[in-house]
Coordinates of C-alpha atoms and ligand atoms in Angstrom, one line a residue:
X163 CA 41.6 -62.4 -72.5
X164 CA 38.9 -62.2 -69.9
X165 CA 39.5 -63.6 -66.4
X166 CA 35.9 -63.4 -65.5
X167 CA 34.0 -66.4 -64.3
X168 CA 31.7 -67.7 -67.0
X169 CA 28.2 -68.6 -65.8
X170 CA 26.7 -71.8 -67.0
X171 CA 23.0 -71.1 -67.4
X172 CA 20.3 -73.7 -67.9
X173 CA 19.2 -71.8 -71.1
X174 CA 21.9 -70.4 -73.4
X175 CA 21.7 -66.6 -73.0
X176 CA 21.8 -66.1 -76.8
X177 CA 18.8 -68.4 -77.1
X178 CA 17.0 -66.4 -74.4
X179 CA 17.8 -63.2 -76.1
X180 CA 16.4 -64.4 -79.4
X181 CA 13.4 -65.8 -77.6
X182 CA 12.6 -62.3 -76.2
X183 CA 13.2 -60.6 -79.5
X184 CA 11.2 -63.0 -81.6
X185 CA 7.8 -61.6 -80.6
X186 CA 8.6 -58.0 -81.7
X187 CA 7.9 -56.4 -85.1
X188 CA 11.3 -56.1 -87.0
X189 CA 11.8 -52.4 -86.2
X190 CA 11.2 -52.9 -82.5
X191 CA 13.3 -56.0 -82.4
X192 CA 16.2 -54.1 -84.0
X193 CA 16.0 -51.4 -81.3
X194 CA 15.6 -53.9 -78.4
X195 CA 18.5 -56.0 -79.7
X196 CA 20.9 -53.2 -78.9
X197 CA 19.5 -53.0 -75.3
X198 CA 19.7 -56.8 -74.6
X199 CA 23.4 -57.7 -74.5
X200 CA 25.4 -60.8 -73.3
X201 CA 28.2 -59.7 -71.0
X202 CA 31.7 -60.4 -72.0
X203 CA 34.4 -58.7 -70.0
X204 CA 37.6 -58.1 -72.0
X205 CA 40.9 -56.6 -71.0
X206 CA 40.8 -53.3 -69.0
X207 CA 37.2 -53.9 -68.2
X208 CA 36.0 -53.4 -71.8
X209 CA 32.5 -54.7 -72.2
X210 CA 30.0 -54.7 -75.1
X211 CA 28.1 -51.5 -75.8
X212 CA 24.5 -51.2 -74.4
X213 CA 22.1 -48.8 -75.9
X214 CA 20.6 -46.9 -73.0
X215 CA 19.0 -43.6 -72.1
X216 CA 17.0 -43.8 -75.3
X217 CA 13.2 -43.5 -75.7
X218 CA 11.0 -46.4 -74.8
X219 CA 9.0 -47.6 -77.8
X220 CA 5.3 -46.6 -77.4
X221 CA 3.2 -49.6 -76.5
X222 CA 5.9 -51.3 -74.5
X223 CA 5.1 -51.5 -70.8
X224 CA 8.2 -49.9 -69.3
X225 CA 9.3 -49.8 -65.7
X226 CA 10.4 -46.2 -66.1
X227 CA 9.0 -43.0 -64.5
X228 CA 8.9 -39.4 -65.7
X229 CA 11.2 -36.4 -65.6
X230 CA 9.1 -34.7 -62.9
X231 CA 9.4 -37.8 -60.8
X232 CA 13.2 -37.7 -61.0
X233 CA 13.3 -34.1 -60.1
X234 CA 10.6 -33.5 -57.5
X235 CA 10.4 -37.0 -56.1
X236 CA 14.0 -38.3 -56.2
X237 CA 16.3 -35.4 -55.7
X238 CA 14.3 -32.8 -53.8
X239 CA 11.8 -35.2 -52.2
X240 CA 13.9 -36.1 -49.2
X241 CA 14.7 -32.5 -48.1
X242 CA 12.4 -31.8 -45.2
X243 CA 12.4 -28.0 -44.9
X244 CA 11.8 -26.8 -48.5
X245 CA 8.2 -26.4 -49.5
X246 CA 7.8 -28.3 -52.8
X247 CA 4.9 -27.0 -54.9
X248 CA 3.8 -29.1 -57.8
X249 CA 2.5 -26.7 -60.5
X250 CA 0.0 -28.9 -62.4
X251 CA -3.0 -31.1 -62.2
X252 CA -3.6 -32.6 -58.8
X253 CA -2.8 -36.2 -59.9
X254 CA 0.9 -35.4 -60.4
X255 CA 1.2 -34.0 -56.8
X256 CA -1.0 -36.6 -55.2
X257 CA 0.6 -39.6 -56.7
X258 CA 4.1 -38.5 -56.0
X259 CA 3.2 -37.7 -52.3
X260 CA 5.0 -39.9 -49.8
X261 CA 5.3 -42.9 -52.2
X262 CA 9.1 -43.2 -51.8
X263 CA 10.4 -44.3 -48.4
X264 CA 12.9 -41.5 -47.9
X265 CA 13.0 -41.1 -44.2
X266 CA 13.9 -38.0 -42.3
X267 CA 14.7 -37.3 -38.6
X268 CA 13.5 -33.8 -37.7
X269 CA 15.2 -32.4 -34.6
X270 CA 13.1 -30.8 -31.8
X271 CA 11.7 -27.5 -33.1
X272 CA 12.8 -28.3 -36.7
X273 CA 10.6 -28.1 -39.8
X274 CA 9.3 -31.0 -41.8
X275 CA 7.1 -30.3 -44.8
X276 CA 7.5 -33.8 -46.3
X277 CA 4.2 -35.0 -45.0
X278 CA 2.3 -32.3 -46.9
X279 CA 1.3 -32.3 -50.5
X280 CA 1.5 -28.9 -52.1
X281 CA -0.1 -28.4 -55.5
X282 CA -1.7 -25.6 -57.6
X283 CA -4.4 -28.1 -58.6
X284 CA -4.6 -26.8 -62.2
X285 CA -8.0 -26.9 -63.8
X286 CA -9.1 -26.7 -67.5
X287 CA -9.5 -23.0 -67.2
X288 CA -5.9 -22.6 -66.0
X289 CA -4.8 -24.6 -69.0
X290 CA -6.7 -22.3 -71.4
X291 CA -6.0 -19.0 -69.7
X292 CA -2.6 -19.8 -68.1
X293 CA -1.7 -20.8 -64.5
X294 CA 0.8 -18.3 -63.4
X295 CA -1.6 -16.2 -61.4
X296 CA -2.7 -19.3 -59.5
X297 CA 1.0 -20.3 -58.9
X298 CA 1.8 -16.9 -57.5
X299 CA -1.2 -17.2 -55.1
X300 CA 0.0 -20.7 -54.1
X301 CA 3.5 -19.6 -53.3
X302 CA 2.1 -16.7 -51.3
X303 CA -0.3 -18.9 -49.4
X304 CA 2.4 -21.5 -48.6
X305 CA 4.7 -18.7 -47.4
X306 CA 2.0 -17.2 -45.1
X307 CA 1.1 -20.5 -43.5
X308 CA 4.5 -22.1 -43.2
X309 CA 7.2 -19.4 -43.4
X310 CA 9.7 -21.8 -44.9
X311 CA 13.4 -21.0 -45.7
X312 CA 12.8 -21.9 -49.3
X313 CA 10.1 -22.8 -51.8
X314 CA 10.6 -24.9 -54.9
X315 CA 8.2 -25.0 -57.9
X316 CA 8.0 -28.1 -60.1
X317 CA 6.6 -28.1 -63.6
X318 CA 4.4 -30.9 -64.8
X319 CA 3.6 -31.7 -68.5
X320 CA 0.8 -29.1 -69.1
X321 CA 2.9 -26.3 -67.7
X322 CA 5.5 -26.8 -70.5
X323 CA 2.8 -27.2 -73.1
X324 CA 1.0 -23.9 -72.3
X325 CA 4.2 -22.0 -71.6
X326 CA 3.7 -20.9 -68.0
X327 CA 7.0 -19.3 -66.9
X328 CA 7.7 -20.8 -63.5
X329 CA 11.1 -19.1 -63.3
X330 CA 9.7 -15.6 -63.7
X331 CA 7.1 -16.4 -61.0
X332 CA 9.9 -17.7 -58.8
X333 CA 12.0 -14.6 -59.4
X334 CA 9.2 -12.2 -58.6
X335 CA 8.0 -14.0 -55.5
X336 CA 11.6 -14.3 -54.2
X337 CA 11.8 -10.5 -54.4
X338 CA 8.4 -10.0 -52.9
X339 CA 8.8 -12.5 -50.0
X340 CA 12.5 -12.3 -49.4
X341 CA 13.1 -16.0 -49.2
X342 CA 14.8 -18.3 -51.7
X343 CA 12.4 -19.4 -54.4
X344 CA 13.4 -21.3 -57.5
X345 CA 11.6 -23.3 -60.2
X346 CA 12.3 -26.4 -62.2
X347 CA 11.5 -27.0 -65.8
X348 CA 11.0 -30.7 -65.1
X349 CA 7.9 -31.4 -67.2
X350 CA 7.3 -35.1 -67.3
X351 CA 8.0 -35.4 -71.0
X352 CA 11.2 -33.3 -70.9
X353 CA 13.5 -36.4 -71.1
X354 CA 13.2 -40.1 -71.9
X355 CA 12.9 -41.0 -68.2
X356 CA 13.4 -39.7 -64.6
X357 CA 17.1 -39.4 -65.4
X358 CA 16.5 -36.1 -67.1
X359 CA 14.8 -34.9 -63.9
X360 CA 17.9 -35.7 -61.9
X361 CA 20.0 -33.5 -64.1
X362 CA 17.5 -30.6 -64.0
X363 CA 17.4 -30.9 -60.2
X364 CA 21.2 -31.0 -59.9
X365 CA 21.4 -27.8 -62.1
X366 CA 18.9 -25.8 -60.2
X367 CA 20.1 -26.8 -56.7
X368 CA 23.6 -25.9 -57.7
X369 CA 22.6 -22.6 -59.3
X370 CA 20.2 -21.5 -56.6
X371 CA 21.2 -23.1 -53.3
X372 CA 24.8 -24.4 -53.1
X373 CA 27.1 -21.7 -51.9
X374 CA 24.5 -19.6 -50.2
X375 CA 25.9 -20.3 -46.7
X376 CA 29.6 -20.2 -46.0
X377 CA 29.5 -22.0 -42.6
X378 CA 29.3 -25.7 -42.9
X379 CA 29.7 -28.4 -40.2
X380 CA 33.0 -28.4 -38.3
X381 CA 35.2 -31.5 -38.1
X382 CA 38.6 -32.9 -39.0
X383 CA 37.4 -34.9 -41.9
X384 CA 34.4 -33.3 -43.6
X385 CA 32.7 -34.9 -46.5
X386 CA 29.4 -34.7 -48.4
X387 CA 27.5 -37.9 -49.2
X388 CA 26.0 -37.6 -52.6
X389 CA 23.4 -39.9 -54.1
X390 CA 22.2 -41.3 -50.8
X391 CA 18.4 -40.9 -50.3
X392 CA 17.8 -42.5 -46.9
X393 CA 15.4 -45.1 -48.2
X394 CA 14.3 -47.3 -45.3
X395 CA 16.8 -45.5 -43.0
X396 CA 20.0 -46.3 -45.0
X397 CA 21.4 -42.8 -44.2
X398 CA 20.9 -43.3 -40.5
X399 CA 23.0 -46.4 -40.6
X400 CA 25.7 -44.7 -42.6
X401 CA 25.7 -41.7 -40.2
X402 CA 26.1 -44.2 -37.3
X403 CA 29.4 -45.7 -38.4
X404 CA 30.7 -42.5 -39.9
X405 CA 30.3 -40.9 -36.6
X406 CA 32.1 -43.8 -35.0
X407 CA 35.0 -43.2 -37.4
X408 CA 35.1 -39.5 -36.6
X409 CA 34.1 -38.5 -40.2
X410 CA 31.7 -35.6 -40.4
X411 CA 28.9 -35.7 -43.1
X412 CA 28.3 -32.0 -43.9
X413 CA 25.6 -32.5 -46.4
X414 CA 23.7 -35.4 -47.9
X415 CA 22.2 -35.1 -51.4
X416 CA 19.5 -35.6 -50.3
X417 CA 18.6 -38.3 -47.7
X418 CA 17.6 -36.7 -44.4
X419 CA 18.8 -33.4 -45.7
X420 CA 17.9 -29.7 -45.1
X421 CA 18.2 -26.5 -47.1
X422 CA 21.2 -25.4 -45.1
X423 CA 23.1 -28.6 -45.9
X424 CA 22.8 -27.9 -49.6
X425 CA 23.6 -24.2 -49.1
X426 CA 26.9 -25.1 -47.3
X427 CA 27.8 -28.1 -49.4
X428 CA 30.7 -26.2 -50.9
X429 CA 32.6 -26.1 -47.6
X430 CA 33.3 -29.9 -47.4
X431 CA 36.7 -31.4 -48.4
X432 CA 35.5 -34.4 -50.3
X433 CA 32.3 -35.5 -52.2
X434 CA 31.5 -39.2 -51.9
X435 CA 29.1 -40.5 -54.6
X436 CA 26.8 -43.4 -53.9
X437 CA 24.4 -43.2 -56.8
X438 CA 26.4 -42.1 -59.7
X439 CA 23.5 -41.8 -62.1
X440 CA 21.4 -39.3 -60.2
X441 CA 24.0 -37.0 -58.7
X442 CA 27.3 -36.9 -60.7
X443 CA 26.4 -33.6 -62.3
X444 CA 26.5 -31.6 -59.0
X445 CA 29.7 -33.3 -58.0
X446 CA 31.4 -32.3 -61.3
X447 CA 30.1 -28.7 -60.9
X448 CA 31.3 -28.5 -57.3
X449 CA 34.7 -29.7 -58.3
X450 CA 35.0 -27.0 -61.0
X451 CA 33.6 -24.1 -59.0
X452 CA 34.9 -24.9 -55.5
X453 CA 37.7 -27.4 -55.9
X454 CA 36.1 -30.3 -54.1
X455 CA 37.2 -33.7 -55.6
X456 CA 34.8 -36.6 -55.8
X457 CA 35.2 -40.3 -55.4
X458 CA 32.8 -43.2 -55.9
X459 CA 31.8 -45.1 -52.9
X460 CA 29.3 -47.9 -52.2
X461 CA 27.8 -48.6 -48.8
X462 CA 25.6 -51.5 -50.0
X463 CA 27.3 -54.7 -48.7
X464 CA 29.4 -55.1 -45.6
X465 CA 32.7 -55.7 -47.5
X466 CA 31.8 -52.8 -49.9
X467 CA 31.2 -50.5 -46.9
X468 CA 34.6 -51.4 -45.4
X469 CA 36.2 -50.8 -48.7
X470 CA 34.6 -47.4 -49.1
X471 CA 35.5 -46.4 -45.5
X472 CA 39.1 -47.3 -46.2
X473 CA 39.0 -45.2 -49.5
X474 CA 37.8 -42.1 -47.6
X475 CA 40.5 -42.6 -45.0
X476 CA 43.1 -43.0 -47.7
X477 CA 42.0 -39.8 -49.3
X478 CA 42.6 -37.8 -46.1
X479 CA 45.9 -39.8 -45.6
X480 CA 45.8 -39.4 -41.9
X481 CA 47.2 -42.3 -39.9
X482 CA 44.9 -41.8 -36.9
X483 CA 41.8 -41.9 -39.2
X484 CA 43.1 -45.0 -41.0
X485 CA 43.6 -46.8 -37.7
X486 CA 40.2 -45.7 -36.4
X487 CA 38.5 -46.9 -39.6
X488 CA 40.2 -50.3 -39.2
X489 CA 39.0 -50.5 -35.5
X490 CA 35.4 -49.7 -36.6
X491 CA 35.5 -52.3 -39.3
X492 CA 36.9 -54.9 -36.8
X493 CA 34.1 -54.0 -34.4
X494 CA 31.3 -54.3 -37.0
X495 CA 32.3 -57.4 -39.0
X496 CA 31.9 -60.2 -36.4
X497 CA 28.1 -59.6 -36.1
X498 CA 27.9 -59.5 -40.0
X499 CA 29.9 -62.7 -40.3
X500 CA 27.9 -64.5 -37.7
X501 CA 24.6 -63.9 -39.6
X502 CA 26.4 -64.7 -42.9
X503 CA 27.4 -68.1 -41.5
X504 CA 23.7 -68.8 -40.6
X505 CA 22.4 -67.9 -44.0
X506 CA 25.1 -69.3 -46.3
X507 CA 23.8 -72.9 -46.2
X508 CA 20.5 -71.5 -47.5
X509 CA 21.7 -68.9 -50.0
X510 CA 24.8 -70.5 -51.5
X511 CA 24.5 -71.1 -55.2
X512 CA 21.0 -69.5 -55.5
X513 CA 20.3 -67.1 -58.3
X514 CA 19.1 -63.5 -58.5
X515 CA 18.0 -61.1 -61.1
X516 CA 18.1 -57.3 -60.5
X517 CA 16.2 -54.7 -62.6
X518 CA 16.2 -51.4 -60.7
X519 CA 16.7 -47.7 -61.4
X520 CA 20.1 -46.4 -62.3
X521 CA 22.4 -47.7 -59.6
X522 CA 20.9 -50.4 -57.3
X523 CA 21.0 -53.1 -59.9
X524 CA 24.7 -52.8 -59.6
X525 CA 25.2 -52.1 -55.9
X526 CA 23.0 -54.9 -54.6
X527 CA 25.0 -57.5 -56.5
X528 CA 27.7 -57.0 -53.8
X529 CA 25.2 -58.2 -51.1
X530 CA 24.3 -61.2 -53.2
X531 CA 27.9 -62.0 -53.8
X532 CA 28.5 -61.9 -50.0
X533 CA 25.7 -64.5 -49.7
X534 CA 27.4 -66.5 -52.5
X535 CA 24.4 -66.0 -54.7
X536 CA 24.8 -65.6 -58.5
X537 CA 23.4 -62.7 -60.4
X538 CA 22.4 -64.2 -63.7
X539 CA 20.8 -61.1 -65.3
X540 CA 20.6 -57.4 -64.4
X541 CA 19.8 -54.1 -65.9
X542 CA 18.8 -50.5 -65.2
X543 CA 15.6 -48.7 -66.0
X544 CA 17.1 -45.4 -67.0
X545 CA 20.9 -45.4 -66.5
X546 CA 23.3 -44.3 -69.2
X547 CA 26.1 -46.1 -70.9
X548 CA 28.7 -45.0 -68.3
X549 CA 26.7 -46.7 -65.5
X550 CA 26.8 -50.0 -67.5
X551 CA 30.2 -49.8 -69.1
X552 CA 32.1 -47.3 -66.9
X553 CA 33.1 -43.7 -67.3
X554 CA 35.8 -44.6 -69.8
X555 CA 33.1 -44.6 -72.4
X556 CA 31.9 -41.0 -71.6
X557 CA 33.9 -39.3 -74.5
X558 CA 32.3 -41.7 -77.0
X559 CA 28.6 -41.2 -75.9
X560 CA 26.7 -39.5 -78.7
X561 CA 24.5 -36.7 -77.3
X562 CA 21.1 -37.1 -79.0
X563 CA 18.3 -34.5 -79.2
X564 CA 16.6 -35.8 -76.0
X565 CA 19.8 -35.1 -74.0
X566 CA 20.5 -31.8 -75.7
X567 CA 17.1 -30.8 -74.3
X568 CA 18.6 -30.6 -70.8
X569 CA 20.7 -27.5 -70.0
X570 CA 24.4 -28.0 -69.4
X571 CA 25.5 -25.3 -67.0
X572 CA 28.7 -23.5 -67.8
X573 CA 30.6 -23.4 -64.5
X574 CA 33.8 -21.6 -63.6
X575 CA 36.1 -21.5 -60.6
X576 CA 34.7 -19.2 -57.9
X577 CA 37.2 -16.3 -57.6
X578 CA 37.1 -16.3 -53.8
X579 CA 35.9 -19.7 -52.7
X580 CA 37.8 -22.1 -55.0
X581 CA 40.2 -24.0 -52.8
X582 CA 42.3 -26.9 -53.9
X583 CA 41.7 -29.7 -51.3
X584 CA 45.0 -31.5 -51.4
X585 CA 48.7 -30.7 -51.7
X586 CA 51.4 -31.7 -54.3
X587 CA 52.6 -34.2 -51.7
X588 CA 49.2 -35.8 -51.4
X589 CA 49.1 -36.0 -55.2
X590 CA 52.3 -38.0 -55.2
X591 CA 50.8 -40.3 -52.6
X592 CA 47.6 -40.7 -54.7
X593 CA 49.7 -41.6 -57.7
X594 CA 51.8 -44.1 -55.8
X595 CA 48.9 -45.9 -54.3
X596 CA 46.7 -45.9 -57.4
X597 CA 44.0 -43.8 -55.7
X598 CA 41.4 -42.8 -58.3
X599 CA 39.2 -39.8 -58.3
X600 CA 36.1 -39.3 -60.6
X601 CA 36.1 -43.0 -61.3
X602 CA 33.1 -45.3 -61.8
X603 CA 33.8 -48.6 -63.5
X604 CA 30.2 -49.4 -64.1
X605 CA 28.1 -52.5 -63.6
X606 CA 29.2 -54.8 -66.4
X607 CA 32.9 -55.2 -65.7
X608 CA 32.1 -56.6 -62.3
X609 CA 29.6 -59.1 -63.7
X610 CA 30.3 -62.6 -64.9
X611 CA 30.6 -63.4 -68.5
X612 CA 27.4 -64.7 -70.2
X613 CA 25.1 -62.8 -67.9
X614 CA 22.2 -61.1 -69.6
X615 CA 22.3 -57.3 -69.4
X616 CA 19.0 -55.7 -70.3
X617 CA 18.3 -52.0 -70.4
X618 CA 14.7 -50.7 -69.8
X619 CA 13.3 -54.1 -69.2
X620 CA 9.6 -54.4 -69.9
X621 CA 6.9 -56.6 -68.6
X622 CA 6.9 -59.0 -71.5
X623 CA 10.6 -59.6 -71.3
X624 CA 10.5 -59.9 -67.5
X625 CA 7.9 -62.7 -67.8
X626 CA 10.0 -64.5 -70.4
X627 CA 13.1 -64.2 -68.3
X628 CA 11.4 -65.7 -65.3
X629 CA 9.8 -68.5 -67.3
X630 CA 13.2 -69.4 -68.9
X631 CA 15.5 -69.1 -65.9
X632 CA 13.3 -69.4 -62.8
X633 CA 15.6 -67.3 -60.6
X634 CA 15.4 -67.8 -56.8
X635 CA 14.7 -64.2 -56.3
X636 CA 13.8 -61.3 -58.6
X637 CA 14.6 -57.8 -57.5
X638 CA 12.6 -54.9 -59.0
X639 CA 9.7 -52.6 -57.8
X640 CA 6.1 -52.5 -57.0
X641 CA 5.0 -52.5 -60.6
X642 CA 6.7 -55.9 -61.2
X643 CA 6.1 -57.4 -57.8
X644 CA 2.8 -59.2 -58.1
X645 CA 3.1 -60.3 -61.7
X646 CA 6.4 -62.0 -60.9
X647 CA 5.1 -63.5 -57.6
X648 CA 2.1 -65.0 -59.5
X649 CA 4.7 -66.8 -61.6
X650 CA 5.9 -68.5 -58.4
X651 CA 9.1 -66.4 -57.9
X652 CA 9.6 -64.2 -54.8
X653 CA 10.2 -60.6 -55.6
X654 CA 12.3 -58.2 -53.4
X655 CA 11.5 -54.6 -53.9
X656 CA 14.8 -52.7 -54.1
X657 CA 13.3 -49.3 -54.3
X658 CA 11.2 -49.4 -51.2
X659 CA 12.7 -52.5 -49.5
X660 CA 9.1 -53.9 -49.0
X661 CA 8.8 -51.9 -45.8
X662 CA 12.1 -53.3 -44.5
X663 CA 15.6 -52.0 -44.3
X664 CA 17.9 -50.3 -43.7
X665 CA 20.1 -52.3 -46.1
X666 CA 23.1 -50.0 -46.2
X667 CA 26.2 -50.5 -44.2
X668 CA 27.0 -53.3 -41.7
X669 CA 23.6 -53.5 -39.9
X670 CA 21.9 -53.1 -43.2
X671 CA 23.8 -56.1 -44.6
X672 CA 22.6 -58.2 -41.7
X673 CA 19.0 -57.2 -42.4
X674 CA 19.4 -58.0 -46.1
X675 CA 21.0 -61.4 -45.5
X676 CA 18.1 -62.4 -43.2
X677 CA 15.3 -61.1 -45.5
X678 CA 16.7 -62.8 -48.6
X679 CA 17.5 -66.1 -46.9
X680 CA 13.8 -66.2 -45.8
X681 CA 12.6 -65.4 -49.3
X682 CA 14.7 -67.9 -51.2
X683 CA 13.8 -70.8 -48.9
X684 CA 10.1 -70.3 -48.9
X685 CA 8.1 -72.3 -51.3
X686 CA 4.9 -70.3 -50.8
X687 CA 4.9 -68.5 -54.1
X688 CA 5.3 -71.6 -56.2
X689 CA 2.3 -73.2 -54.3
X690 CA -0.1 -70.3 -54.7
X691 CA -2.6 -70.7 -57.5
X692 CA -5.0 -68.1 -58.7
X693 CA -8.7 -69.3 -58.8
X694 CA -8.7 -69.2 -62.6
X695 CA -5.6 -71.4 -62.7
X696 CA -7.3 -74.1 -60.6
X697 CA -10.6 -73.9 -62.4
X698 CA -10.7 -72.0 -65.7
X699 CA -14.0 -70.6 -66.5
X700 CA -13.2 -69.4 -69.9
X701 CA -10.6 -70.7 -72.4
X702 CA -9.4 -69.0 -75.5
X703 CA -6.4 -68.7 -77.7
X704 CA -4.8 -65.6 -79.2
X705 CA -5.2 -65.0 -82.9
X706 CA -1.5 -65.7 -83.5
X707 CA -1.5 -69.0 -81.6
Ligands
LIG943 FE1 19.9 -43.5 -57.7 FE2 18.0 -43.9 -56.0 FE3 18.7 -45.6 -58.0 FE4 17.5 -43.2 -58.6 FE5 15.0 -44.2 -58.2 FE6 15.5 -44.9 -55.7 FE7 16.2 -46.4 -57.7 MO1 13.7 -46.1 -57.1 S1 18.3 -42.1 -57.1 S2 19.1 -44.3 -59.5 S3 15.7 -42.5 -59.5 S4 19.8 -45.1 -56.2 S5 13.8 -43.9 -56.5 S6 16.9 -44.0 -54.2 S7 15.4 -46.9 -55.8 S8 14.7 -46.0 -59.1 S9 18.1 -47.6 -58.3

């Protein structure tokens, strides 16, 4: 029996599902039917299976990005002191340059290469005769001008097609220049989405950087924050209250991060995972090699932030830390509650839809719940079944040819540096209090019954969803923003925050409450009419109409 609330929607979700599928040719409809699911939470958080991490059908206008984007942009992009060279045509480098709002705070005298765009600018002749020579020259030139600690090389589609060996170039140049240089086989087509790029990035950072420096940050409670990318300054807010609690963040993967942070990541005592989709690989590998356990946290939402802080304190099991964490929560919450009181009369009962990436469609539901708003439909662009249904389904996930394409590193305990982080006594305490490691329950078990779960939503389906349900706010990205707003519904960008933020932690929750309350009470989008809607100059019908 499910004890989940059942949402009453103005359109029966099964009807909406059939409506969306009706337009497709039978083969496409069969495939999409497995990716459009009505939520039903059974005992032990069991939910229906969602087909995900599968290829987008050609012709469909997907929200997804490419493997190169996931590797170069998402994981390595926010690290300020590594020179990131895109080996490929200039478009790949140029269009991935500073388009994500991952902020960084460079200390006096520190290096920040994030504002530069490094590319080998491949030409037709390089495609015909090979681009390795040009790549070597680019690495050398970047080294001579900037003298960075490390250089990373990212492969774009043509590099894989013509067979340039970026790893051989990296090895040779590393020897020649004496700094750490490593390459990524993250050609855009390498996987079905940017998700493959995350995995490739995790592998190479683990292989080439983690463990290079044995001195990490000093502190009583030292953690790494994994899967936090400092969009709109989120990491700065997390740093603020962590510091107040006396918790030291040794390395962040990779918001506001540096090469040295990655290199010394193996010295921390706990890995906290924010975005499970993009970073669980490196957490798993650090656990096997160095003995660092990992837990899932979420600092999106004030209550969720408090819960995650308590979880970290519980791990260390230190009374002083637990008390300090309670003090900090007590200090932070009054301001949050005051704003919540202001916005609740506006937001209560309003509806939201979230279609974002591989973790935010889940995390941001906590903020909406705090505002007493209902999430009526949600989905990821590129997450896997474990992000929807929870890690309990991991053993049952079939590895298809596309996933087999991505290397799985064989990792073994480090003979010298493996160190178990907790005692047998701690273990007893964990068992007694039900403290869970390596646990992510996924998005669906936390959602109401009858909500629509849609993987890899496309433009056609987004339009239909909005027409059918008219949510009070639609959360997605820049590709969706204007088409949805033209339909009269406000759209909140949850990738870039529409130039706003931070939205993480306590202060972030306040920012979010205010921004959303403004958006859901404005009527402006429903009043705006395009010129051709007011006075059509041309009228036509489609052949099938
Ligand atoms: Fe993780 Fe991200 Fe996300 Fe992601 Fe992204 Fe992003 Fe995202 Mo855009 S790493 S999965 S690949 S939380 S860039 S910071 S907002 S799609 S939901």
